Coordinates of C-alpha atoms and ligand atoms in Angstrom, one line a residue:
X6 CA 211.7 -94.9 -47.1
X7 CA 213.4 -96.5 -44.1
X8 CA 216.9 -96.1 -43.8
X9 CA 218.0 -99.7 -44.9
X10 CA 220.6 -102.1 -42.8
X11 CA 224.3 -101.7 -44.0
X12 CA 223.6 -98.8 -45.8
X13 CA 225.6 -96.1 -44.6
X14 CA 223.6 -92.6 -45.1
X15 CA 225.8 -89.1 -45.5
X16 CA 223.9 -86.9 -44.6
X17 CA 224.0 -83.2 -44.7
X18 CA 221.9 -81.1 -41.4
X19 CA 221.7 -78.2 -43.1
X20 CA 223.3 -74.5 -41.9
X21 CA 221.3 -74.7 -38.5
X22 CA 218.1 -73.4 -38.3
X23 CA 215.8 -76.9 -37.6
X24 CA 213.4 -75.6 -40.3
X25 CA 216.0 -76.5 -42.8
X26 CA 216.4 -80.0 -42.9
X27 CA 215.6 -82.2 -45.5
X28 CA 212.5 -84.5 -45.0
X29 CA 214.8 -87.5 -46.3
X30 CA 217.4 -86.5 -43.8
X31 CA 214.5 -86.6 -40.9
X32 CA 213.0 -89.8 -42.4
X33 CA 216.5 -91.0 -42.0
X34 CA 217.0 -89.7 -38.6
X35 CA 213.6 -91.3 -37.2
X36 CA 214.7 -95.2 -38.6
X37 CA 218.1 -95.7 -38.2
X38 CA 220.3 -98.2 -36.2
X39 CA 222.8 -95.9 -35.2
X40 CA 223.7 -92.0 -36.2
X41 CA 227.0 -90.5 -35.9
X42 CA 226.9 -86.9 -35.8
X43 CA 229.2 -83.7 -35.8
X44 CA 229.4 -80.6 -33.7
X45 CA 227.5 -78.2 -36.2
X46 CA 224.0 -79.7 -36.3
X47 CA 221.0 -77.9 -35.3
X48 CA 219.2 -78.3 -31.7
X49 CA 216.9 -80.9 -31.6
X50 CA 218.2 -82.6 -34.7
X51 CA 218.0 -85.8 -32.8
X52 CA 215.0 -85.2 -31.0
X53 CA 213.4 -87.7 -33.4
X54 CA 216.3 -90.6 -33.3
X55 CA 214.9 -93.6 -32.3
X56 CA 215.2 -94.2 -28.1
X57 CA 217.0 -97.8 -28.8
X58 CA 219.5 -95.9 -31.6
X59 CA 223.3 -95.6 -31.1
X60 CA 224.2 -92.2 -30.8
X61 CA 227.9 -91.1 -31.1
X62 CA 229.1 -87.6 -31.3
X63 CA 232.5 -87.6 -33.5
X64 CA 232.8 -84.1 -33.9
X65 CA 235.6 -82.1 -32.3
X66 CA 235.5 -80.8 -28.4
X67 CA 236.8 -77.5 -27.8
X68 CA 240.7 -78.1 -26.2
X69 CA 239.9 -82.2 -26.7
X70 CA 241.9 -84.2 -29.5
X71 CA 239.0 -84.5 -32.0
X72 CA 238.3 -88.2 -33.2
X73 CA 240.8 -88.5 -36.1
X74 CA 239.3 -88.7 -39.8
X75 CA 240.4 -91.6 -40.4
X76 CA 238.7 -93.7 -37.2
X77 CA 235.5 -92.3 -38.5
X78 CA 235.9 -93.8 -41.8
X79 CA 237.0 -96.7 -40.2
X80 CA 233.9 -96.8 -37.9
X81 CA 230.9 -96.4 -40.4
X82 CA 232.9 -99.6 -42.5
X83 CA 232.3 -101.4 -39.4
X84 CA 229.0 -100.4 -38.5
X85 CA 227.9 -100.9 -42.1
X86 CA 229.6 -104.3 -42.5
X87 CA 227.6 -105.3 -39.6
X88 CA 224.4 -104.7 -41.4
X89 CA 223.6 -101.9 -39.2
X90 CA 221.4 -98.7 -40.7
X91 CA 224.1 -95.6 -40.3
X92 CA 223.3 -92.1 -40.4
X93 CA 226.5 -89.9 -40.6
X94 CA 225.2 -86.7 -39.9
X95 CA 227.3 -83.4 -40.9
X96 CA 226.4 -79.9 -40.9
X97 CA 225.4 -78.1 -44.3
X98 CA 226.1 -80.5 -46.8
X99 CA 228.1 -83.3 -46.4
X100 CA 230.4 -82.6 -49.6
X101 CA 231.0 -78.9 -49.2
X102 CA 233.5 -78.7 -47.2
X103 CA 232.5 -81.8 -45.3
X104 CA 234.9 -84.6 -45.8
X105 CA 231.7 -86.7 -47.0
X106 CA 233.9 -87.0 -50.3
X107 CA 236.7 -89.2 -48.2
X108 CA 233.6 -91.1 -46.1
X109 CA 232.4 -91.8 -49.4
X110 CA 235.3 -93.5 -50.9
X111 CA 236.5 -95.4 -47.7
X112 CA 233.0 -96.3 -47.5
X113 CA 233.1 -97.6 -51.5
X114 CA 236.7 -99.4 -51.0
X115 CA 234.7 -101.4 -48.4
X116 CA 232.0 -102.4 -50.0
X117 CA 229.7 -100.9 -48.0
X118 CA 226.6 -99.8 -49.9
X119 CA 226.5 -95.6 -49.0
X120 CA 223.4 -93.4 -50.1
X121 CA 224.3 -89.5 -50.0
X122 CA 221.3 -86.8 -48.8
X123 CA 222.5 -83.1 -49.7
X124 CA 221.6 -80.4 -47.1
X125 CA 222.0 -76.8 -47.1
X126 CA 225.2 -75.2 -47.2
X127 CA 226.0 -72.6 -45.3
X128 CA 227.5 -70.6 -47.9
X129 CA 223.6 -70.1 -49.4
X130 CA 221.4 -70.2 -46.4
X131 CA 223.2 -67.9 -44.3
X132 CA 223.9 -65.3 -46.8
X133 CA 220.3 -65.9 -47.7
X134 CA 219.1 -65.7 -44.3
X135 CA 221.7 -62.2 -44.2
X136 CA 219.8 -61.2 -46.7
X137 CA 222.5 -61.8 -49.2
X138 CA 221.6 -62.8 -52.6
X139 CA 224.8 -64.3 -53.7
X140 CA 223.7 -63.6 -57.6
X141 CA 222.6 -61.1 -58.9
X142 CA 221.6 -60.3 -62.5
X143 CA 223.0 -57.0 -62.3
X144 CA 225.9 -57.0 -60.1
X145 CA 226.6 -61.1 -59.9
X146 CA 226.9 -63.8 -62.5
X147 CA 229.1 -66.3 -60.4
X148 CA 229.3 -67.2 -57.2
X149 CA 232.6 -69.3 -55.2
X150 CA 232.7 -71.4 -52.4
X151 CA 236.1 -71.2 -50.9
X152 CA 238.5 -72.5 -47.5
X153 CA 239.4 -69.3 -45.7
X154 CA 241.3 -72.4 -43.7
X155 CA 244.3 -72.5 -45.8
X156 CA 247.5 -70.2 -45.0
X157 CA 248.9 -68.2 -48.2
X158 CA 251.9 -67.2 -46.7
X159 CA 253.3 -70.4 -46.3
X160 CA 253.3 -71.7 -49.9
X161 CA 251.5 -74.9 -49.1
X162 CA 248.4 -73.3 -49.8
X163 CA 246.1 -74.9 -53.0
X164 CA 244.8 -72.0 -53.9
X165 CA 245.5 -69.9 -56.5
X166 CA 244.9 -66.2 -54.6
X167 CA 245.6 -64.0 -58.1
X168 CA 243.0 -65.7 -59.9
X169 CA 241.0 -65.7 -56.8
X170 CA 241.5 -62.1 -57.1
X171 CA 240.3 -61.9 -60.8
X172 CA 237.2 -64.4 -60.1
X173 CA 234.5 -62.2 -61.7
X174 CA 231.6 -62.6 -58.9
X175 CA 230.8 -63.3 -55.7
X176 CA 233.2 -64.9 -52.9
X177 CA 232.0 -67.0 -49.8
X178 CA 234.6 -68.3 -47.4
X179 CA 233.9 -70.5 -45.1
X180 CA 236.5 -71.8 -42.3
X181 CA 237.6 -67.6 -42.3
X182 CA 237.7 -66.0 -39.9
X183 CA 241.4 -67.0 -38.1
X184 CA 243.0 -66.3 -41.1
X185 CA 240.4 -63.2 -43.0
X186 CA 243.2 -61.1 -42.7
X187 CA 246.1 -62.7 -44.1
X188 CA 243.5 -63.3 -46.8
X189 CA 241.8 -60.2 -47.5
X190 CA 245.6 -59.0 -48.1
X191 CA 246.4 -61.6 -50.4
X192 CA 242.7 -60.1 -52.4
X193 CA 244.2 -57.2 -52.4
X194 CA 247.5 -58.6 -53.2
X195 CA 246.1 -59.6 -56.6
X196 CA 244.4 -56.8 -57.5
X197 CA 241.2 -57.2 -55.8
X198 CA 239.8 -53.3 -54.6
X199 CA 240.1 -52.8 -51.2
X200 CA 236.6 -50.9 -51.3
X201 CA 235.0 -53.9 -52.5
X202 CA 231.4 -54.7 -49.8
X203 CA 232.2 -57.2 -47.9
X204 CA 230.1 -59.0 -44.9
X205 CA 231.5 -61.7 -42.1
X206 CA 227.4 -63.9 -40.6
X207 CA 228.1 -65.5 -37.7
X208 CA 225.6 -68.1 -36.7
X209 CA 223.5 -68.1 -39.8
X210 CA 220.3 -69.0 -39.9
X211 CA 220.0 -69.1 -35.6
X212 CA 218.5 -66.8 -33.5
X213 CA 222.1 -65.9 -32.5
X214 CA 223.1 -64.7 -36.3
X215 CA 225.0 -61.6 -36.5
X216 CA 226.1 -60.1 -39.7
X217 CA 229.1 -57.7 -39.6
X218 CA 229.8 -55.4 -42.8
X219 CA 232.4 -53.6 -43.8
X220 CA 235.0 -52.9 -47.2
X221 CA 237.3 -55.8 -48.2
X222 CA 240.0 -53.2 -47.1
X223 CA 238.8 -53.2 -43.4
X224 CA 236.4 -56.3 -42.7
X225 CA 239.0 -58.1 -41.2
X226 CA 239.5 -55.0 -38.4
X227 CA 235.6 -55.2 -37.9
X228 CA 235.7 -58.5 -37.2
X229 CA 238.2 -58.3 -34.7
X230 CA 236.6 -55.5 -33.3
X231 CA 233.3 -57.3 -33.5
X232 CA 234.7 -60.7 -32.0
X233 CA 233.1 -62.4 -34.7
X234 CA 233.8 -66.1 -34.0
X235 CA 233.6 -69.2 -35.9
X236 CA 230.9 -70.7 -37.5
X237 CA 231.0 -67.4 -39.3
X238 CA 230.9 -66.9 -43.3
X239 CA 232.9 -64.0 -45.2
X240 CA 230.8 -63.3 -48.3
X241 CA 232.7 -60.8 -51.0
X242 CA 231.0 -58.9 -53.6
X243 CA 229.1 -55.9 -54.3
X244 CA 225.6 -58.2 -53.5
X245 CA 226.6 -57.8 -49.9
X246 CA 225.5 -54.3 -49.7
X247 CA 221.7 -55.7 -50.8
X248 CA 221.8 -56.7 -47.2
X249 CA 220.7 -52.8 -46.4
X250 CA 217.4 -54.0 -48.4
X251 CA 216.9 -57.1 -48.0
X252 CA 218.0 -58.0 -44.7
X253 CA 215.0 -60.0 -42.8
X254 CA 216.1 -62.3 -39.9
X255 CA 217.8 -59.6 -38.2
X256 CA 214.7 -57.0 -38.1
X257 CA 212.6 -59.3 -36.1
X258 CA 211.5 -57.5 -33.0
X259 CA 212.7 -59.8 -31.0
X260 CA 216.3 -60.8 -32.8
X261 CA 219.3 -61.1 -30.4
X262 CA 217.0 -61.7 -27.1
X263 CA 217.4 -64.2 -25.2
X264 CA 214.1 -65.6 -23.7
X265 CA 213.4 -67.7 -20.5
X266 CA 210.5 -70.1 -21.3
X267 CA 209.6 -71.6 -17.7
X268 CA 206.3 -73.9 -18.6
X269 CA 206.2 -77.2 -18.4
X270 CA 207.8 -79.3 -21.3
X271 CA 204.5 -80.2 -22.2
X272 CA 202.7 -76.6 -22.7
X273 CA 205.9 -74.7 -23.5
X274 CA 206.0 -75.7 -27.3
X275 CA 203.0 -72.7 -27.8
X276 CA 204.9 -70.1 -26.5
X277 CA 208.9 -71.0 -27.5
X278 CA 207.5 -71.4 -31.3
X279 CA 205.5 -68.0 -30.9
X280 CA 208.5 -66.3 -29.3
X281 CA 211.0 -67.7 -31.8
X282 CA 208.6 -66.6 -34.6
X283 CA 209.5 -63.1 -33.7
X284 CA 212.8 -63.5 -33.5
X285 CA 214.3 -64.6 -29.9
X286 CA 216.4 -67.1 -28.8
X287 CA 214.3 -69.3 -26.7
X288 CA 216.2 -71.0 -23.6
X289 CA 213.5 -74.1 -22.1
X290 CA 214.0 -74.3 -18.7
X291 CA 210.4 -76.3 -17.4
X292 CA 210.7 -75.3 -13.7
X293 CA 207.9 -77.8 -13.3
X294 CA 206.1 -81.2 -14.6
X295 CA 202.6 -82.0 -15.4
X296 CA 201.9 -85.7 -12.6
X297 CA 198.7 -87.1 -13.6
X298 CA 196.1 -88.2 -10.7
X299 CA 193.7 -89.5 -12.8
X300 CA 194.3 -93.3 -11.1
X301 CA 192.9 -91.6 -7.6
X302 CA 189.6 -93.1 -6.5
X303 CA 188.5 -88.8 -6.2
X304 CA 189.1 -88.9 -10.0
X305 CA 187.3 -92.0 -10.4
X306 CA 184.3 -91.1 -8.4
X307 CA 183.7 -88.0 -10.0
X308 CA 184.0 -89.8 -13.5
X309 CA 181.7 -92.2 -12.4
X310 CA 178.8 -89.4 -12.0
X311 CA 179.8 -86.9 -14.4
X312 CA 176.3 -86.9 -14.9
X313 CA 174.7 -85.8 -11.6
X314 CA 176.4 -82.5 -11.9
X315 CA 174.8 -79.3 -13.4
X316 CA 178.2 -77.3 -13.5
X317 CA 181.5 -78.3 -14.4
X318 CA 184.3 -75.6 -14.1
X319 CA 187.7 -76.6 -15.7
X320 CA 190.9 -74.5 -14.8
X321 CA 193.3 -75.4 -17.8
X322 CA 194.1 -77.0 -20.9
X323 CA 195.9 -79.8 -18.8
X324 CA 192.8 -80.7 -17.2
X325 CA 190.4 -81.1 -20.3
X326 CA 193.1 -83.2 -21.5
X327 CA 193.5 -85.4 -18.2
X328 CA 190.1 -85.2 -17.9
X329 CA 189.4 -86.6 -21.4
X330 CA 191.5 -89.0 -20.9
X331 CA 189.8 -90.6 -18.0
X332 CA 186.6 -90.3 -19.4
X333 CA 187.8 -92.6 -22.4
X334 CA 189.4 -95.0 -20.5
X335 CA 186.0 -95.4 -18.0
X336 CA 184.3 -95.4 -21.4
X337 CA 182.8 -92.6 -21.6
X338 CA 182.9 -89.8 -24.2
X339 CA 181.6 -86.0 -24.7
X340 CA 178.4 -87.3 -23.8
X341 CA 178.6 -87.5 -20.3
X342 CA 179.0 -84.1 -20.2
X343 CA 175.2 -83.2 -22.2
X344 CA 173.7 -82.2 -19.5
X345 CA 176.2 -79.6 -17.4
X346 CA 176.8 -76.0 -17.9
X347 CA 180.7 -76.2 -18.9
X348 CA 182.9 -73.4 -17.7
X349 CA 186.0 -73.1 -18.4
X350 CA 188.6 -70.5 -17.0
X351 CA 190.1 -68.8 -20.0
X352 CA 190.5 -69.0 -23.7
X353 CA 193.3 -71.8 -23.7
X354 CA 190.7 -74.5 -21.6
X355 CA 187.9 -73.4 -23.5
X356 CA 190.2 -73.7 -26.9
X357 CA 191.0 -77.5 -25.5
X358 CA 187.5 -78.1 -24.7
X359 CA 186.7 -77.1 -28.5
X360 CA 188.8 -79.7 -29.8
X361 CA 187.1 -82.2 -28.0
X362 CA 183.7 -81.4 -29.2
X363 CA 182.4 -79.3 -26.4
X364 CA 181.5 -75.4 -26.3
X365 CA 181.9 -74.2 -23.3
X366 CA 179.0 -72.4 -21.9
X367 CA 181.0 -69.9 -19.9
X368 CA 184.3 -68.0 -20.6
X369 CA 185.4 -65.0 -18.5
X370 CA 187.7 -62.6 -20.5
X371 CA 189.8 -62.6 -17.5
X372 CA 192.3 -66.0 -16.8
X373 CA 191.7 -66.0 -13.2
X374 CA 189.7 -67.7 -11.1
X375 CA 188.1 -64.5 -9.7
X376 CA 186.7 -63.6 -12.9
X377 CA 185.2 -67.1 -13.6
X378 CA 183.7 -66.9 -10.1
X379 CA 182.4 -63.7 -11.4
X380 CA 181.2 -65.1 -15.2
X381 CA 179.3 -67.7 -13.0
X382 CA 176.8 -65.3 -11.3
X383 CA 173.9 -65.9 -13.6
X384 CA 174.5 -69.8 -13.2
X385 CA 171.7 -71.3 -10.9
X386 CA 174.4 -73.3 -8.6
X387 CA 172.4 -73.5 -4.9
X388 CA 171.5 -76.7 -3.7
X389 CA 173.0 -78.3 -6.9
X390 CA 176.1 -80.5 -7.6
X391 CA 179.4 -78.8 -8.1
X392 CA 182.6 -80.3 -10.2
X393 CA 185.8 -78.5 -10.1
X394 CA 188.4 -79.9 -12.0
X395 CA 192.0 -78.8 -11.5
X396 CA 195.3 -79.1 -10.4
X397 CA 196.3 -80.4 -7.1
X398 CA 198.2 -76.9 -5.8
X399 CA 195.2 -74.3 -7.0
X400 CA 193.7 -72.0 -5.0
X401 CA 190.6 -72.2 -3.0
X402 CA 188.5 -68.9 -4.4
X403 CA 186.4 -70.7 -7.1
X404 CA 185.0 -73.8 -4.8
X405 CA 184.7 -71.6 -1.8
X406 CA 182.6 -68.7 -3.9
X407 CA 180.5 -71.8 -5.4
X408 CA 179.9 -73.7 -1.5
X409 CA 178.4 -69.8 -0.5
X410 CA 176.2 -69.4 -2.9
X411 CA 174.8 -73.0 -1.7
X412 CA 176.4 -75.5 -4.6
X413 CA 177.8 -79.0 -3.1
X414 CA 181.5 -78.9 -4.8
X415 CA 183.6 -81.8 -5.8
X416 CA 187.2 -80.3 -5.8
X417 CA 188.9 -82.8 -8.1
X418 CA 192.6 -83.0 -8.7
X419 CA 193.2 -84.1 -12.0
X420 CA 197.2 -83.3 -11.7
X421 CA 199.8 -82.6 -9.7
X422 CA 202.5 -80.1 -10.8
X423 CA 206.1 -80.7 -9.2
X424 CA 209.2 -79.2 -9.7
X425 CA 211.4 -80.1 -12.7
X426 CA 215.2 -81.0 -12.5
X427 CA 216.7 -78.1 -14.4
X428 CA 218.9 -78.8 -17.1
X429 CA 222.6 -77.4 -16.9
X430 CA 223.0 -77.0 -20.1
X431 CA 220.2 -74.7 -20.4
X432 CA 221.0 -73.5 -16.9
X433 CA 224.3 -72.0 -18.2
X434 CA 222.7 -70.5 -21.8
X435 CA 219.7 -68.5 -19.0
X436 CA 222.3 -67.1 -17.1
X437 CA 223.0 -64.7 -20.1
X438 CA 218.6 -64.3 -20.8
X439 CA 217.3 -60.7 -21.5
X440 CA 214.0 -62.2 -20.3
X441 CA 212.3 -64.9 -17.9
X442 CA 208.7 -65.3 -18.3
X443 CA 206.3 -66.5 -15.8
X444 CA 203.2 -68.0 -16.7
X445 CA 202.0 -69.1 -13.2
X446 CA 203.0 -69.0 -9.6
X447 CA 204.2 -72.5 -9.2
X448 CA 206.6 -71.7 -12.4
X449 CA 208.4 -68.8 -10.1
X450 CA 208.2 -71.0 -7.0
X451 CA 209.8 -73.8 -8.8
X452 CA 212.4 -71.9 -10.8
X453 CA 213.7 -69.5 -8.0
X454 CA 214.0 -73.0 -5.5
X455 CA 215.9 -75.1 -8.5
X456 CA 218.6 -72.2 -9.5
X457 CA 218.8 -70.4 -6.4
X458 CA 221.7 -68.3 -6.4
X459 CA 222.5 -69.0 -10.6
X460 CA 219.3 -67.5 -11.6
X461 CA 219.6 -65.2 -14.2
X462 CA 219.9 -61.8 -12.2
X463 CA 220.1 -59.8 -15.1
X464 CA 217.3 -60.7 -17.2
X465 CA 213.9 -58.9 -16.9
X466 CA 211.3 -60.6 -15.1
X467 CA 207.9 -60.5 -17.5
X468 CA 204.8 -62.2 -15.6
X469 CA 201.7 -63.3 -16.9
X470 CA 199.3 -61.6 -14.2
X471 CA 198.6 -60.2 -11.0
X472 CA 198.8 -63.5 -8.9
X473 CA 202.0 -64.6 -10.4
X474 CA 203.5 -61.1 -9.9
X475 CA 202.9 -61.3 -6.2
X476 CA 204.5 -64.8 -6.1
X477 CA 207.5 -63.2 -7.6
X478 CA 207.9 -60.5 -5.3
X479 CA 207.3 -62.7 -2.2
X480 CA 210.2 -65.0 -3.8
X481 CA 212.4 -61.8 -3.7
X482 CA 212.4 -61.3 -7.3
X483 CA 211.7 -57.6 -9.2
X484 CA 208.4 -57.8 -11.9
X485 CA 209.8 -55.7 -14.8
X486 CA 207.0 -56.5 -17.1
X487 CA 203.3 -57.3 -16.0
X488 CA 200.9 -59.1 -19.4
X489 CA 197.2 -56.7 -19.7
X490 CA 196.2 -60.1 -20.7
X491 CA 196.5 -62.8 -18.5
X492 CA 196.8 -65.5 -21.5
X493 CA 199.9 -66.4 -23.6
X494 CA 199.4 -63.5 -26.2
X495 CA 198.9 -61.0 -23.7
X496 CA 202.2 -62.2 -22.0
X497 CA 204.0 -61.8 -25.7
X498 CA 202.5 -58.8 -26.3
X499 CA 203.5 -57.1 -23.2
X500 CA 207.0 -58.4 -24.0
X501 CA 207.2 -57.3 -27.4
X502 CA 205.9 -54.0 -25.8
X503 CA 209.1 -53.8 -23.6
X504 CA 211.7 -55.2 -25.9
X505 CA 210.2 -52.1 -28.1
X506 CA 211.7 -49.6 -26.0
Ligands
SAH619 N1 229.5 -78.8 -44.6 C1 229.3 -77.5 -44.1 C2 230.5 -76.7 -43.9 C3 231.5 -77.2 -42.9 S1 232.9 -76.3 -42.7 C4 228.3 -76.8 -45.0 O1 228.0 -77.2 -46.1 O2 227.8 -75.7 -44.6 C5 232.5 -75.3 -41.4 C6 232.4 -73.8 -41.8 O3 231.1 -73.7 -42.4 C7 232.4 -72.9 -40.7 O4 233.7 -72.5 -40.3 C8 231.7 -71.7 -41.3 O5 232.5 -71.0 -42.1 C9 230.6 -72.4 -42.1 N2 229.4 -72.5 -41.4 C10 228.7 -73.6 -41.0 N3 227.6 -73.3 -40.4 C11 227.5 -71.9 -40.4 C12 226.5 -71.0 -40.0 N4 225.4 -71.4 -39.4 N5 226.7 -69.7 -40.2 C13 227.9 -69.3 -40.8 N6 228.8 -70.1 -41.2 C14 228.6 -71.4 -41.1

């Protein structure tokens, strides 16, 4: 259901993988008026806020006053009151250790109607994701969720740290880190032994977690040592030592790299999801933008007697889908196609082809235009009509192979790529990358003109193929890693292949 007007919506994010929110708290997120969000939410939790929605970040700045409690309070009464649809958006769940409790009650003295969506707390999800089971039938029948935030030493603490000590099961502390050693003493203080498994997680449930383990006696040294910062968990009991079984996220073979996905915005989802699957942190930086040309009269033309031609060569998933799409709106459908020999370049097109109801009739092995001109020797092509349909910036070989052997080519650009704005954000994050991967030559032109001197200089350079290598080099940059196969899973597998060693 919607998210209603002047309900205000608490709502937790969960610990910060995407994966983990709710489907209420996306519902939410898609319909509402305005959402007011915190610092701790995942990437992209707002990727699916509506474009007209208010969205105001309340969470604290680093070195900035943060927005006082109380104004936040004060602004949900009023957006509420206005009969506005509010999502307040907090990380984990919104009432452990949230202040969705206070929200709630301000929001209640009001009058303002409030609905509450639980998320995951960090305390289970990133032990979870540490591989931390925070029961365990032999070795854990409690578990308690506690503020590392609070000082003992200076009396005006709530929390009772002797029976703290004596809690028989597992401790998570969240907020723990600044103070983990003033605490771990006052454990130990009440009896708690010092040899006790402990763990600190730092960025649970990201491609960024790190889990850090050591005794209660010397976790706090470790995570000094370590630099372990905040949002990092301290989980206490002898289940943290399961971790040496059970740990998952951090065994991917790509866990702790830091990948450079350079395709445009449009074809990149493929390759981010695949490379995140196995493990990396995936930095988008789309050096360039897929233009449609299908208004040109060319385009038109050619649509207009599909046809007339006996071959029709397409060079990429992009142009099935532009080319598609100008068929429909002349009217026209897979049919026009019935009576052409279909080639397309390499798996991907003839994948996109597929969907569209059409098996193409030739498919090198090979993603490059040499090897299609190749796959197309046994095609009767002389004296007959041509259509190549592409991208405006392709090279020549395929229609100038085709014109010798006697065929009368249409060269058709369906697209135009040009160069994408890059984001400094993002910008920043690649400047640390263990990898950039190229997947074509205007991806390295683009890239290497937008960053100039910030681009990433110590990152290895992985390229999907010959012709993008040599683009590389001519734009000054070293080829580290070179894919076998010049498709998407022949450019991870030659990554994984180097990561491996
Ligand atoms: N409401 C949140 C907690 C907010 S308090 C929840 O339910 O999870 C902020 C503290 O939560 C951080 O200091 C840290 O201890 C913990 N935390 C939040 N996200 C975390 C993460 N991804 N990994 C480890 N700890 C996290």
């Amino acid at each position: 259901m919607s998210a209603r007007p002047g309900v205000v919506y608490l709502v937790g994010a969960g610990p910060g993988d995407p994966g983990l929110m709710t489907a209420r708290s996306l519902e939410l997120i898609a319909t509402a008026d305005a959402v007011f969000y915190d610092r701790l939410i995942p990437p992209g939790a707002l990727d699916s806020a509506r474009e007209d929605a208010e969205l105001v970040y309340v969470g604290k700045q680093p070195g900035m006053p943060s927005v006082p409690q109380e104004e936040i309070a004060a602004r949900l009464v009023e957006a509420g009151r206005a009969g506005r649809s509010v999502v307040r958006l907090k990380g984990g769940d919104p009432f452990v250790f949230g202040r969705g409790g206070e929200e709630g009650e301000a929001l209640r003295e009001a009058g303002v109607e409030f609905e509450v969506v639980p998320g995951i707390t960090a305390g289970v999800a990133a032990t979870a994701y540490a591989g931390i089971p925070v029961t365990h039938r032999d070795e854990s029948s409690a578990v308690a969720f506690v503020t590392g935030h609070e000082d003992p030493e200076k009396g005006e603490t709530a929390l009772d740290w002797e029976a703290l000590a004596r809690f028989p099961g597992t401790l998570v502390f969240y907020m723990g880190v600044k103070r983990l050693a003033d605490n771990a003493a006052a454990l130990i203080a009440g009896g708690r032994d010092p040899e006790e498994p402990a763990a600190a997680i730092e960025r649970g449930t990201t491609a960024g977690q790190r889990t850090v383990e050591a005794t209660l006696g010397k976790i706090a040294g470790a995570v000094a040592r370590e630099e372990v910062k905040a949002p990092a968990l301290i989980v206490l009991g002898p289940v943290a030592r399961r971790r040496t079984q059970l740990a998952w996220l951090e065994r991917r073979p790509l866990h702790g790299r830091r990948v450079v996905v350079t395709r445009a915005r449009a074809q990149a989802s493929g390759l981010a999801a695949a490379l995140r699957d196995l493990g990396a942190e995936v930095v988008e930086l789309p050096a360039i933008r897929i233009e449609p040309r299908t208004e040109s009269d060319e385009v038109r033309d050619a649509i207009g007697r599909l046809g007339d031609y006996t071959l029709v060569c397409l060079t990429s998933p992009n142009g099935v889908r532009l080319l598609f799409e100008a068929m429909e709106a002349a009217g026209q459908d897979a049919r026009a196609l019935a009576a052409a020999t279909v080639a397309a370049i390499g798996p991907g097109t003839a994948r996109a082809l597929a969907e569209r109801g059409i098996l193409a009739d030739v498919v090198p092995e090979r993603f490059l235009a040499e090897a299609l001109v190749e796959a197309l020797a046994g095609v009767e092509v002389d004296g007959r009509r041509v259509l190549v349909a592409r991208a405006a910036e392709a090279r020549d070989v395929l229609p100038e192979r085709l014109r010798e052997r006697g065929a009368e080519v249409d060269v058709v650009a369906l697209y135009e790529t040009v160069r994408e704005k890059p984001d400094p954000e993002q910008v920043e994050a690649a400047a640390e990358a263990d990898y950039v991967t190229f997947t074509s030559s205007s991806t390295v032109t683009n890239l290497v003109e937008a960053l100039g001197d910030r681009f990433p200089t110590r990152a290895r350079v992985v390229s999907i193929g010959p012709v993008t290598s040599a683009t590389a080099r001519t734009s000054g940059l070293h080829v580290d890693v070179e894919a076998e196969r010049h498709d998407i899973d022949g450019l991870l597998a030659a990554l994984l292949a180097d990561a491996a060693k």
